[in-house]
């Protein structure tokens, strides 16, 4: 990035490869490369008015591609991984609801399976034993959560919701369920 900025950018935005590195305290730390979807914000890059966390960046003009990637320490623990999937799923469900999308049971099932296979097989998470299996399953769960939230939003909102789940206390709620 520093080299690109020193030379002077030749594109309005750049795709940046991202290496996701998962917890070092796991017996076999997990890592995998994501699709090059992150854009280095240079000129004329904007996002739509959505609340969706992973909304694609929009830009005008030419897009370049960086040769070297960035390390992204995505998750600190299994609890962090799973909580983020719920949070991202809710965000995606709200985004899709705003677009008027509907839920199809076969479509959701196929997307979940495709997400698992994409990460477990094609992104190579199978190499990391149970840790890789857990991450691929969590990503498939994200797809489920996104469409479950969409289904609920399309059905109407709950009048109220308890702030805590059974077994969780106010002290553990902010610590990933651990006191």
PDB file of C-alpha atoms in Angstrom:
ATOM      1  CA  UNK A   1       0.000   0.000   0.000  1.00  0.00           C
ATOM      2  CA  UNK A   2       2.817   2.399   0.926  1.00  0.00           C
ATOM      3  CA  UNK A   3       4.594   1.616  -2.365  1.00  0.00           C
ATOM      4  CA  UNK A   4       1.399   2.259  -4.335  1.00  0.00           C
ATOM      5  CA  UNK A   5       0.803   5.566  -2.586  1.00  0.00           C
ATOM      6  CA  UNK A   6       4.440   6.622  -3.094  1.00  0.00           C
ATOM      7  CA  UNK A   7       4.227   5.933  -6.858  1.00  0.00           C
ATOM      8  CA  UNK A   8       0.852   7.569  -7.152  1.00  0.00           C
ATOM      9  CA  UNK A   9      -2.342   5.562  -7.624  1.00  0.00           C
ATOM     10  CA  UNK A  10      -3.372   4.757 -11.191  1.00  0.00           C
ATOM     11  CA  UNK A  11      -6.911   3.611 -10.291  1.00  0.00           C
ATOM     12  CA  UNK A  12      -9.792   5.065  -8.309  1.00  0.00           C
ATOM     13  CA  UNK A  13     -10.012   2.042  -5.997  1.00  0.00           C
ATOM     14  CA  UNK A  14      -8.121  -1.205  -5.402  1.00  0.00           C
ATOM     15  CA  UNK A  15      -9.173  -4.724  -4.544  1.00  0.00           C
ATOM     16  CA  UNK A  16      -7.148  -5.820  -1.520  1.00  0.00           C
ATOM     17  CA  UNK A  17      -6.592  -9.556  -0.836  1.00  0.00           C
ATOM     18  CA  UNK A  18      -7.274 -10.390   2.797  1.00  0.00           C
ATOM     19  CA  UNK A  19      -5.795 -13.254   4.789  1.00  0.00           C
ATOM     20  CA  UNK A  20      -8.121 -14.086   7.674  1.00  0.00           C
ATOM     21  CA  UNK A  21      -6.165 -15.359  10.674  1.00  0.00           C
ATOM     22  CA  UNK A  22      -8.168 -16.978  13.438  1.00  0.00           C
ATOM     23  CA  UNK A  23      -7.267 -17.402  17.121  1.00  0.00           C
ATOM     24  CA  UNK A  24      -3.641 -18.227  17.911  1.00  0.00           C
ATOM     25  CA  UNK A  25      -4.711 -20.023  21.097  1.00  0.00           C
ATOM     26  CA  UNK A  26      -6.465 -22.745  19.079  1.00  0.00           C
ATOM     27  CA  UNK A  27      -4.393 -25.976  18.796  1.00  0.00           C
ATOM     28  CA  UNK A  28      -3.967 -25.359  15.039  1.00  0.00           C
ATOM     29  CA  UNK A  29      -4.468 -21.685  14.184  1.00  0.00           C
ATOM     30  CA  UNK A  30      -6.735 -21.356  11.141  1.00  0.00           C
ATOM     31  CA  UNK A  31      -6.127 -19.043   8.196  1.00  0.00           C
ATOM     32  CA  UNK A  32      -7.622 -18.606   4.726  1.00  0.00           C
ATOM     33  CA  UNK A  33      -7.722 -16.027   1.947  1.00  0.00           C
ATOM     34  CA  UNK A  34     -10.973 -14.281   1.195  1.00  0.00           C
ATOM     35  CA  UNK A  35     -12.167 -13.063  -2.159  1.00  0.00           C
ATOM     36  CA  UNK A  36     -10.620  -9.764  -3.071  1.00  0.00           C
ATOM     37  CA  UNK A  37     -13.658  -7.647  -2.307  1.00  0.00           C
ATOM     38  CA  UNK A  38     -12.257  -5.077   0.076  1.00  0.00           C
ATOM     39  CA  UNK A  39     -11.537  -1.783  -1.582  1.00  0.00           C
ATOM     40  CA  UNK A  40      -8.809   0.571  -0.532  1.00  0.00           C
ATOM     41  CA  UNK A  41     -10.663   3.862  -0.405  1.00  0.00           C
ATOM     42  CA  UNK A  42      -8.846   6.338  -2.626  1.00  0.00           C
ATOM     43  CA  UNK A  43     -11.141   8.476  -4.790  1.00  0.00           C
ATOM     44  CA  UNK A  44     -14.838   8.504  -5.564  1.00  0.00           C
ATOM     45  CA  UNK A  45     -15.576   5.422  -3.438  1.00  0.00           C
ATOM     46  CA  UNK A  46     -18.915   5.361  -1.610  1.00  0.00           C
ATOM     47  CA  UNK A  47     -21.311   2.919  -0.020  1.00  0.00           C
ATOM     48  CA  UNK A  48     -25.055   2.855  -0.498  1.00  0.00           C
ATOM     49  CA  UNK A  49     -27.322   4.034   2.312  1.00  0.00           C
ATOM     50  CA  UNK A  50     -27.712   0.529   3.685  1.00  0.00           C
ATOM     51  CA  UNK A  51     -27.100  -0.593   7.258  1.00  0.00           C
ATOM     52  CA  UNK A  52     -25.626  -3.842   5.944  1.00  0.00           C
ATOM     53  CA  UNK A  53     -22.142  -4.352   7.364  1.00  0.00           C
ATOM     54  CA  UNK A  54     -20.724  -6.068   4.274  1.00  0.00           C
ATOM     55  CA  UNK A  55     -22.305  -3.869   1.634  1.00  0.00           C
ATOM     56  CA  UNK A  56     -20.057  -3.651  -1.427  1.00  0.00           C
ATOM     57  CA  UNK A  57     -18.177  -0.407  -2.006  1.00  0.00           C
ATOM     58  CA  UNK A  58     -19.224   1.413  -5.140  1.00  0.00           C
ATOM     59  CA  UNK A  59     -16.851   3.516  -7.184  1.00  0.00           C
ATOM     60  CA  UNK A  60     -16.576   5.187 -10.515  1.00  0.00           C
ATOM     61  CA  UNK A  61     -13.615   4.713 -12.803  1.00  0.00           C
ATOM     62  CA  UNK A  62     -11.016   1.978 -13.007  1.00  0.00           C
ATOM     63  CA  UNK A  63     -10.392  -0.554 -10.222  1.00  0.00           C
ATOM     64  CA  UNK A  64      -6.905  -1.946  -9.691  1.00  0.00           C
ATOM     65  CA  UNK A  65      -5.732  -5.002  -7.782  1.00  0.00           C
ATOM     66  CA  UNK A  66      -3.001  -5.080  -5.140  1.00  0.00           C
ATOM     67  CA  UNK A  67      -0.495  -7.929  -5.349  1.00  0.00           C
ATOM     68  CA  UNK A  68       0.033  -8.357  -1.609  1.00  0.00           C
ATOM     69  CA  UNK A  69      -2.698  -8.832   0.945  1.00  0.00           C
ATOM     70  CA  UNK A  70      -3.474  -7.699   4.449  1.00  0.00           C
ATOM     71  CA  UNK A  71      -3.691  -9.910   7.535  1.00  0.00           C
ATOM     72  CA  UNK A  72      -7.074  -9.659   9.210  1.00  0.00           C
ATOM     73  CA  UNK A  73      -7.439 -11.097  12.718  1.00  0.00           C
ATOM     74  CA  UNK A  74     -11.135 -11.832  12.304  1.00  0.00           C
ATOM     75  CA  UNK A  75     -12.151 -13.571  15.532  1.00  0.00           C
ATOM     76  CA  UNK A  76     -10.742 -13.809  19.055  1.00  0.00           C
ATOM     77  CA  UNK A  77     -12.601 -16.941  20.162  1.00  0.00           C
ATOM     78  CA  UNK A  78     -15.368 -19.335  19.197  1.00  0.00           C
ATOM     79  CA  UNK A  79     -17.858 -17.140  21.103  1.00  0.00           C
ATOM     80  CA  UNK A  80     -16.673 -14.080  19.155  1.00  0.00           C
ATOM     81  CA  UNK A  81     -16.982 -15.967  15.846  1.00  0.00           C
ATOM     82  CA  UNK A  82     -20.540 -17.104  16.566  1.00  0.00           C
ATOM     83  CA  UNK A  83     -21.728 -13.759  17.955  1.00  0.00           C
ATOM     84  CA  UNK A  84     -20.400 -11.963  14.850  1.00  0.00           C
ATOM     85  CA  UNK A  85     -22.311 -14.358  12.593  1.00  0.00           C
ATOM     86  CA  UNK A  86     -25.533 -13.432  14.431  1.00  0.00           C
ATOM     87  CA  UNK A  87     -24.723  -9.729  14.225  1.00  0.00           C
ATOM     88  CA  UNK A  88     -23.801  -9.918  10.526  1.00  0.00           C
ATOM     89  CA  UNK A  89     -26.867 -12.097   9.865  1.00  0.00           C
ATOM     90  CA  UNK A  90     -29.152  -9.510  11.447  1.00  0.00           C
ATOM     91  CA  UNK A  91     -27.529  -6.764   9.380  1.00  0.00           C
ATOM     92  CA  UNK A  92     -27.899  -8.777   6.160  1.00  0.00           C
ATOM     93  CA  UNK A  93     -31.509  -9.653   6.987  1.00  0.00           C
ATOM     94  CA  UNK A  94     -32.345  -5.963   7.486  1.00  0.00           C
ATOM     95  CA  UNK A  95     -30.626  -5.095   4.199  1.00  0.00           C
ATOM     96  CA  UNK A  96     -32.517  -7.761   2.259  1.00  0.00           C
ATOM     97  CA  UNK A  97     -35.794  -6.760   3.962  1.00  0.00           C
ATOM     98  CA  UNK A  98     -35.214  -3.185   2.813  1.00  0.00           C
ATOM     99  CA  UNK A  99     -34.792  -4.511  -0.731  1.00  0.00           C
ATOM    100  CA  UNK A 100     -38.076  -6.434  -0.503  1.00  0.00           C
ATOM    101  CA  UNK A 101     -36.458  -9.873  -0.809  1.00  0.00           C
ATOM    102  CA  UNK A 102     -38.351 -13.033   0.128  1.00  0.00           C
ATOM    103  CA  UNK A 103     -37.185 -16.256   1.770  1.00  0.00           C
ATOM    104  CA  UNK A 104     -37.158 -19.556  -0.110  1.00  0.00           C
ATOM    105  CA  UNK A 105     -36.478 -22.646   2.000  1.00  0.00           C
ATOM    106  CA  UNK A 106     -34.713 -24.546  -0.831  1.00  0.00           C
ATOM    107  CA  UNK A 107     -32.761 -21.393  -1.707  1.00  0.00           C
ATOM    108  CA  UNK A 108     -31.587 -20.897   1.874  1.00  0.00           C
ATOM    109  CA  UNK A 109     -30.597 -24.555   2.205  1.00  0.00           C
ATOM    110  CA  UNK A 110     -28.619 -24.432  -1.057  1.00  0.00           C
ATOM    111  CA  UNK A 111     -26.874 -21.193  -0.043  1.00  0.00           C
ATOM    112  CA  UNK A 112     -25.942 -22.683   3.344  1.00  0.00           C
ATOM    113  CA  UNK A 113     -24.490 -25.817   1.744  1.00  0.00           C
ATOM    114  CA  UNK A 114     -22.668 -23.800  -0.938  1.00  0.00           C
ATOM    115  CA  UNK A 115     -21.157 -21.534   1.733  1.00  0.00           C
ATOM    116  CA  UNK A 116     -19.958 -24.516   3.768  1.00  0.00           C
ATOM    117  CA  UNK A 117     -18.442 -26.251   0.717  1.00  0.00           C
ATOM    118  CA  UNK A 118     -16.855 -23.019  -0.530  1.00  0.00           C
ATOM    119  CA  UNK A 119     -15.015 -22.436   2.741  1.00  0.00           C
ATOM    120  CA  UNK A 120     -14.389 -26.010   3.901  1.00  0.00           C
ATOM    121  CA  UNK A 121     -13.261 -27.435   0.549  1.00  0.00           C
ATOM    122  CA  UNK A 122     -12.302 -24.605  -1.811  1.00  0.00           C
ATOM    123  CA  UNK A 123     -10.835 -22.183   0.752  1.00  0.00           C
ATOM    124  CA  UNK A 124      -9.029 -25.128   2.378  1.00  0.00           C
ATOM    125  CA  UNK A 125     -10.469 -25.060   5.887  1.00  0.00           C
ATOM    126  CA  UNK A 126     -10.496 -28.894   5.874  1.00  0.00           C
ATOM    127  CA  UNK A 127      -6.718 -28.661   6.531  1.00  0.00           C
ATOM    128  CA  UNK A 128      -7.323 -27.354  10.054  1.00  0.00           C
ATOM    129  CA  UNK A 129      -9.340 -30.185  11.558  1.00  0.00           C
ATOM    130  CA  UNK A 130     -12.194 -29.294  13.872  1.00  0.00           C
ATOM    131  CA  UNK A 131     -11.229 -25.605  13.895  1.00  0.00           C
ATOM    132  CA  UNK A 132     -11.680 -25.370  10.116  1.00  0.00           C
ATOM    133  CA  UNK A 133     -14.914 -27.366  10.286  1.00  0.00           C
ATOM    134  CA  UNK A 134     -16.197 -24.993  12.995  1.00  0.00           C
ATOM    135  CA  UNK A 135     -15.404 -21.883  10.956  1.00  0.00           C
ATOM    136  CA  UNK A 136     -17.028 -23.260   7.773  1.00  0.00           C
ATOM    137  CA  UNK A 137     -20.093 -24.274   9.799  1.00  0.00           C
ATOM    138  CA  UNK A 138     -20.266 -20.821  11.414  1.00  0.00           C
ATOM    139  CA  UNK A 139     -20.215 -19.207   7.961  1.00  0.00           C
ATOM    140  CA  UNK A 140     -23.067 -21.486   6.851  1.00  0.00           C
ATOM    141  CA  UNK A 141     -24.862 -20.471  10.064  1.00  0.00           C
ATOM    142  CA  UNK A 142     -24.406 -16.816   9.051  1.00  0.00           C
ATOM    143  CA  UNK A 143     -26.358 -17.554   5.858  1.00  0.00           C
ATOM    144  CA  UNK A 144     -29.083 -19.243   7.920  1.00  0.00           C
ATOM    145  CA  UNK A 145     -29.194 -16.312  10.382  1.00  0.00           C
ATOM    146  CA  UNK A 146     -29.430 -13.751   7.576  1.00  0.00           C
ATOM    147  CA  UNK A 147     -32.452 -15.458   6.043  1.00  0.00           C
ATOM    148  CA  UNK A 148     -34.014 -16.272   9.441  1.00  0.00           C
ATOM    149  CA  UNK A 149     -33.885 -12.570  10.312  1.00  0.00           C
ATOM    150  CA  UNK A 150     -35.244 -11.687   6.860  1.00  0.00           C
ATOM    151  CA  UNK A 151     -38.121 -14.136   7.378  1.00  0.00           C
ATOM    152  CA  UNK A 152     -38.880 -12.599  10.766  1.00  0.00           C
ATOM    153  CA  UNK A 153     -38.704  -9.012   9.438  1.00  0.00           C
ATOM    154  CA  UNK A 154     -41.004  -9.952   6.569  1.00  0.00           C
ATOM    155  CA  UNK A 155     -43.414 -11.538   9.115  1.00  0.00           C
ATOM    156  CA  UNK A 156     -43.450  -8.571  11.519  1.00  0.00           C
ATOM    157  CA  UNK A 157     -41.383  -7.520  14.514  1.00  0.00           C
ATOM    158  CA  UNK A 158     -41.684  -8.845  18.060  1.00  0.00           C
ATOM    159  CA  UNK A 159     -43.290  -6.375  20.456  1.00  0.00           C
ATOM    160  CA  UNK A 160     -40.517  -6.892  22.993  1.00  0.00           C
ATOM    161  CA  UNK A 161     -37.500  -9.067  23.569  1.00  0.00           C
ATOM    162  CA  UNK A 162     -35.676 -10.111  26.709  1.00  0.00           C
ATOM    163  CA  UNK A 163     -32.210  -8.593  26.923  1.00  0.00           C
ATOM    164  CA  UNK A 164     -30.616 -11.706  28.394  1.00  0.00           C
ATOM    165  CA  UNK A 165     -30.790 -15.373  27.487  1.00  0.00           C
ATOM    166  CA  UNK A 166     -31.088 -18.140  30.122  1.00  0.00           C
ATOM    167  CA  UNK A 167     -27.770 -18.685  31.865  1.00  0.00           C
ATOM    168  CA  UNK A 168     -26.402 -15.286  30.828  1.00  0.00           C
ATOM    169  CA  UNK A 169     -25.988 -12.589  33.425  1.00  0.00           C
ATOM    170  CA  UNK A 170     -25.251  -8.909  33.066  1.00  0.00           C
ATOM    171  CA  UNK A 171     -21.593  -9.488  33.947  1.00  0.00           C
ATOM    172  CA  UNK A 172     -21.077 -12.181  31.286  1.00  0.00           C
ATOM    173  CA  UNK A 173     -23.187 -10.466  28.584  1.00  0.00           C
ATOM    174  CA  UNK A 174     -20.305  -8.151  27.674  1.00  0.00           C
ATOM    175  CA  UNK A 175     -17.582 -10.787  27.950  1.00  0.00           C
ATOM    176  CA  UNK A 176     -18.744 -13.263  25.381  1.00  0.00           C
ATOM    177  CA  UNK A 177     -20.674 -15.315  27.965  1.00  0.00           C
ATOM    178  CA  UNK A 178     -17.589 -15.841  30.112  1.00  0.00           C
ATOM    179  CA  UNK A 179     -17.128 -14.317  33.520  1.00  0.00           C
TER     180      UNK A 179
END
